[in-house]
């Protein structure tokens, strides 16, 4: 069965911006490296993975509000390209799903939970590792090494890399810390201790409950470290855990046979000189050779 492919668009245009030289510009000198890099990435993904459906998640940045140091700073040259990216993808007919008050991660998590087919999530955000599921299957195509090379991440890959159960990445990241989310982690708790705690207790809530109940069994003298970080641990899981029940409207997601707004797409191409990148993306999306 052809998979549903879900694009974490914000994560991908960050990768495109840093992976394609800023010397790639529109006629007026405005950088278009993120736009063209993302279009080329979509073209390669569709041709290589043959999704039956394709959708992208909308972004609201609530997690950055919940954890003030969270999120990446958006360079001005990238910020100027984001509205154009949204316009181009909409005109091309790439479905966008969203829900007021929810982040793209939550939208992707919800669409993943609803899907009755295999799911491939394309992202550079490790938080989405928590959605992998070998039985369905749900996999993450992780853009760790630029725009070309993707790591296919499933439960066994998470276990092999982090020594935790396949879907336990969110709690592990809270304990160990994750600079990309502004998570400092628990002082004195590194990768080995974080993994041992997750294997022993499963969740942050279970660890805190065990501390309150006076239970033992905390590996590597971690109990006092967790107790000292109780305030952090009561907030941080909300930064990393992805909702799977957001009120996201159904968006279909069928690949477009033709662009949704061809005249608008032509105008955008003329304004920003998207050239071969746009042609490759449209050819892949519409199934042309």
Coordinates of C-alpha atoms in Angstrom, one line a residue:
X1 CA 0.0 0.0 0.0
X2 CA 1.3 3.4 -0.9
X3 CA 2.2 5.5 2.1
X4 CA 0.9 8.8 3.4
X5 CA 3.8 11.2 3.3
X6 CA 3.7 14.0 5.9
X7 CA 6.0 17.0 5.5
X8 CA 7.2 18.9 8.6
X9 CA 7.6 21.9 6.3
X10 CA 9.2 24.3 8.8
X11 CA 11.9 21.7 9.7
X12 CA 12.5 21.1 6.0
X13 CA 12.9 24.7 4.9
X14 CA 15.4 25.2 7.7
X15 CA 17.4 22.3 6.2
X16 CA 17.0 23.7 2.8
X17 CA 18.1 27.2 3.8
X18 CA 21.3 25.9 5.4
X19 CA 21.9 23.3 2.7
X20 CA 21.6 25.5 -0.4
X21 CA 23.9 28.5 -0.9
X22 CA 22.3 31.9 -0.2
X23 CA 23.8 33.1 -3.5
X24 CA 20.8 31.5 -5.2
X25 CA 18.6 34.6 -5.7
X26 CA 15.6 36.1 -7.4
X27 CA 16.1 38.7 -10.1
X28 CA 16.1 41.4 -7.5
X29 CA 18.8 39.7 -5.5
X30 CA 16.5 38.3 -2.8
X31 CA 17.7 34.9 -1.6
X32 CA 15.4 32.0 -2.8
X33 CA 17.7 29.1 -1.6
X34 CA 15.2 27.8 0.9
X35 CA 12.3 27.9 -1.6
X36 CA 14.2 26.1 -4.3
X37 CA 15.9 23.7 -2.0
X38 CA 12.5 22.7 -0.5
X39 CA 11.0 22.2 -4.0
X40 CA 13.9 20.0 -5.0
X41 CA 13.6 18.0 -1.8
X42 CA 9.9 17.4 -2.5
X43 CA 10.6 16.3 -6.1
X44 CA 13.2 13.8 -4.9
X45 CA 11.0 12.5 -2.1
X46 CA 7.9 11.9 -4.3
X47 CA 10.0 10.2 -7.0
X48 CA 11.9 8.0 -4.6
X49 CA 9.2 7.1 -2.1
X50 CA 6.0 7.1 -4.4
X51 CA 3.5 8.3 -1.7
X52 CA -0.2 7.8 -2.4
X53 CA -1.0 10.9 -0.4
X54 CA 1.0 14.0 0.6
X55 CA 0.2 16.7 3.2
X56 CA 2.1 19.3 5.2
X57 CA 1.6 20.4 8.8
X58 CA 0.8 24.0 9.7
X59 CA 3.0 25.8 12.4
X60 CA 1.9 27.8 15.4
X61 CA 5.1 27.7 17.7
X62 CA 3.2 27.1 20.9
X63 CA 6.0 25.0 22.3
X64 CA 8.3 27.9 22.1
X65 CA 5.8 29.9 24.2
X66 CA 5.6 27.1 26.8
X67 CA 9.4 26.8 27.1
X68 CA 10.9 30.3 26.5
X69 CA 14.3 29.1 25.2
X70 CA 12.7 26.6 22.7
X71 CA 12.9 26.7 19.0
X72 CA 15.4 28.0 16.5
X73 CA 16.0 31.6 15.6
X74 CA 14.7 32.3 12.1
X75 CA 17.4 34.2 10.0
X76 CA 15.9 37.2 8.3
X77 CA 16.8 35.9 4.9
X78 CA 14.8 32.7 5.6
X79 CA 11.9 34.6 7.3
X80 CA 11.4 36.5 4.0
X81 CA 11.1 33.2 2.1
X82 CA 8.6 31.5 4.3
X83 CA 5.4 33.3 3.0
X84 CA 6.6 32.6 -0.5
X85 CA 7.0 28.9 0.3
X86 CA 3.5 28.7 1.7
X87 CA 2.1 30.4 -1.4
X88 CA 4.0 28.2 -3.8
X89 CA 3.0 25.0 -2.1
X90 CA -0.6 26.0 -1.9
X91 CA -0.7 27.0 -5.6
X92 CA 1.0 23.8 -6.5
X93 CA -1.8 21.9 -4.7
X94 CA 0.2 20.3 -1.8
X95 CA -2.5 19.9 0.9
X96 CA -1.9 21.8 4.2
X97 CA -3.4 20.6 7.5
X98 CA -3.7 22.6 10.6
X99 CA -5.7 23.4 13.8
X100 CA -5.8 26.6 15.8
X101 CA -3.7 26.3 18.9
X102 CA -1.8 23.3 17.7
X103 CA 1.7 23.0 16.3
X104 CA 2.8 21.2 13.1
X105 CA 4.1 18.3 15.2
X106 CA 0.6 17.8 16.7
X107 CA -1.0 18.0 13.3
X108 CA 1.4 15.4 12.0
X109 CA 0.8 13.2 15.1
X110 CA -2.9 13.4 14.6
X111 CA -2.8 12.6 10.9
X112 CA -0.5 9.7 11.7
X113 CA -2.9 8.3 14.3
X114 CA -5.8 8.6 11.9
X115 CA -4.1 7.0 8.9
X116 CA -5.1 3.5 7.8
X117 CA -2.1 3.1 5.6
X118 CA 1.7 3.2 6.1
X119 CA 3.0 6.7 7.1
X120 CA 6.3 8.3 6.3
X121 CA 7.1 11.5 8.2
X122 CA 9.8 13.7 6.7
X123 CA 11.4 15.9 9.3
X124 CA 14.7 17.1 10.8
X125 CA 13.0 17.1 14.2
X126 CA 13.9 14.2 16.5
X127 CA 10.8 14.8 18.6
X128 CA 8.8 13.0 15.9
X129 CA 10.7 9.8 16.6
X130 CA 8.1 9.1 19.3
X131 CA 5.5 8.4 16.5
X132 CA 7.4 5.5 14.9
X133 CA 5.5 2.2 14.9
X134 CA 6.9 -0.9 13.3
X135 CA 3.5 -2.7 13.2
X136 CA 1.6 -0.2 11.1
X137 CA 4.3 0.9 9.9
X138 CA 5.1 4.5 10.7
X139 CA 8.6 5.7 9.9
X140 CA 10.5 8.9 10.1
X141 CA 12.6 10.0 7.1
X142 CA 15.1 12.1 9.1
X143 CA 17.1 14.8 7.3
X144 CA 20.1 14.5 9.5
X145 CA 22.7 14.9 6.8
X146 CA 21.5 17.7 4.5
X147 CA 19.0 17.6 1.8
X148 CA 20.0 14.4 -0.1
X149 CA 20.7 11.7 2.5
X150 CA 17.8 10.6 4.6
X151 CA 17.9 8.2 7.6
X152 CA 14.9 5.9 7.7
X153 CA 14.0 5.7 11.4
X154 CA 11.8 3.0 12.8
X155 CA 11.4 1.6 16.4
X156 CA 14.4 -0.7 16.0
X157 CA 16.5 2.2 14.9
X158 CA 15.5 4.3 17.9
X159 CA 16.3 1.4 20.2
X160 CA 19.6 0.7 18.5
X161 CA 20.7 4.3 18.7
X162 CA 19.4 5.4 22.2
X163 CA 18.9 2.1 24.0
X164 CA 15.3 2.9 24.8
X165 CA 11.9 1.5 23.7
X166 CA 11.2 2.6 20.2
X167 CA 8.5 5.2 21.0
X168 CA 10.0 6.6 24.2
X169 CA 12.1 9.4 22.7
X170 CA 10.1 12.3 24.2
X171 CA 10.8 11.4 27.8
X172 CA 14.4 10.5 27.0
X173 CA 14.9 14.0 25.4
X174 CA 13.5 15.7 28.4
X175 CA 16.0 14.0 30.7
X176 CA 19.0 14.2 28.5
X177 CA 18.2 17.6 27.0
X178 CA 17.8 18.8 23.4
X179 CA 19.3 22.1 22.3
X180 CA 17.1 22.3 19.2
X181 CA 14.1 22.6 21.6
X182 CA 15.9 24.7 24.2
X183 CA 15.6 21.8 26.6
X184 CA 18.5 21.9 29.1
X185 CA 17.9 18.5 30.5
X186 CA 18.4 17.4 34.1
X187 CA 21.8 18.4 35.4
X188 CA 24.0 15.4 35.9
X189 CA 21.8 13.1 33.7
X190 CA 23.5 12.1 30.5
X191 CA 22.5 9.7 27.7
X192 CA 23.2 6.5 29.7
X193 CA 21.4 7.6 32.8
X194 CA 18.4 9.0 30.8
X195 CA 18.1 5.7 28.9
X196 CA 18.3 3.7 32.1
X197 CA 15.6 5.8 33.7
X198 CA 13.3 5.4 30.7
X199 CA 13.8 1.6 30.7
X200 CA 13.1 1.4 34.4
X201 CA 10.2 3.8 34.8
X202 CA 8.8 4.4 31.3
X203 CA 7.6 8.0 31.8
X204 CA 8.6 11.2 33.5
X205 CA 5.3 11.1 35.5
X206 CA 6.2 7.6 36.8
X207 CA 9.6 8.8 37.9
X208 CA 8.1 11.8 39.8
X209 CA 5.5 9.5 41.4
X210 CA 8.2 7.1 42.5
X211 CA 10.1 10.0 44.1
X212 CA 7.0 11.2 45.9
X213 CA 6.2 7.6 47.1
X214 CA 9.8 7.1 48.4
X215 CA 10.5 4.2 46.1
X216 CA 14.0 3.1 45.2
X217 CA 15.4 1.6 42.1
X218 CA 16.7 4.8 40.6
X219 CA 19.8 4.0 38.5
X220 CA 23.2 5.8 38.8
X221 CA 22.3 7.9 41.8
X222 CA 19.8 9.8 39.7
X223 CA 17.0 10.2 42.3
X224 CA 18.4 13.5 44.0
X225 CA 19.1 14.9 40.5
X226 CA 15.5 14.3 39.4
X227 CA 14.1 15.7 42.7
X228 CA 16.1 18.9 42.3
X229 CA 14.7 19.3 38.8
X230 CA 11.1 18.6 39.7
X231 CA 9.8 22.0 38.4
X232 CA 11.5 21.5 35.1
X233 CA 10.2 18.0 34.8
X234 CA 6.7 19.1 35.4
X235 CA 6.8 21.5 32.4
X236 CA 9.2 20.0 29.9
X237 CA 7.2 17.0 28.7
X238 CA 4.7 19.3 27.2
X239 CA 7.4 20.7 25.0
X240 CA 8.4 17.3 23.5
X241 CA 5.2 15.2 23.5
X242 CA 3.2 15.2 20.3
X243 CA -0.6 15.3 20.4
X244 CA -2.4 12.6 18.4
X245 CA -6.0 13.9 18.9
X246 CA -5.8 17.6 17.6
X247 CA -9.0 18.8 15.9
X248 CA -7.5 18.7 12.5
X249 CA -10.0 18.8 9.5
X250 CA -9.6 16.1 6.9
X251 CA -7.5 17.4 4.0
X252 CA -7.5 14.5 1.6
X253 CA -3.9 14.7 0.5
X254 CA -4.2 13.2 -3.0
X255 CA -1.2 14.3 -5.1
X256 CA -2.4 17.0 -7.5
X257 CA -3.0 16.0 -11.1
X258 CA -2.6 19.6 -12.0
X259 CA -1.6 22.7 -10.0
X260 CA -4.4 24.1 -7.8
X261 CA -3.8 27.7 -9.0
X262 CA -1.7 27.6 -12.2
X263 CA -1.9 31.3 -12.9
X264 CA -0.8 32.2 -9.4
X265 CA 2.0 29.7 -9.7
X266 CA 3.2 31.2 -13.0
X267 CA 3.2 34.7 -11.3
X268 CA 5.2 33.4 -8.4
X269 CA 7.7 31.7 -10.7
X270 CA 8.2 34.9 -12.7
X271 CA 8.6 37.0 -9.6
X272 CA 11.0 34.7 -7.8
X273 CA 12.7 32.8 -10.7
X274 CA 12.0 29.3 -9.3
X275 CA 13.0 27.8 -12.6
X276 CA 14.0 24.1 -12.8
X277 CA 13.2 23.6 -9.1
X278 CA 9.6 24.3 -9.6
X279 CA 9.4 22.3 -12.8
X280 CA 10.9 19.3 -11.1
X281 CA 8.5 19.5 -8.2
X282 CA 5.5 19.9 -10.4
X283 CA 6.6 17.0 -12.6
X284 CA 7.0 14.7 -9.6
X285 CA 3.7 15.7 -8.0
X286 CA 1.6 15.4 -11.1
X287 CA 3.2 12.1 -12.2
X288 CA 4.8 13.4 -15.4
X289 CA 8.0 11.9 -16.7

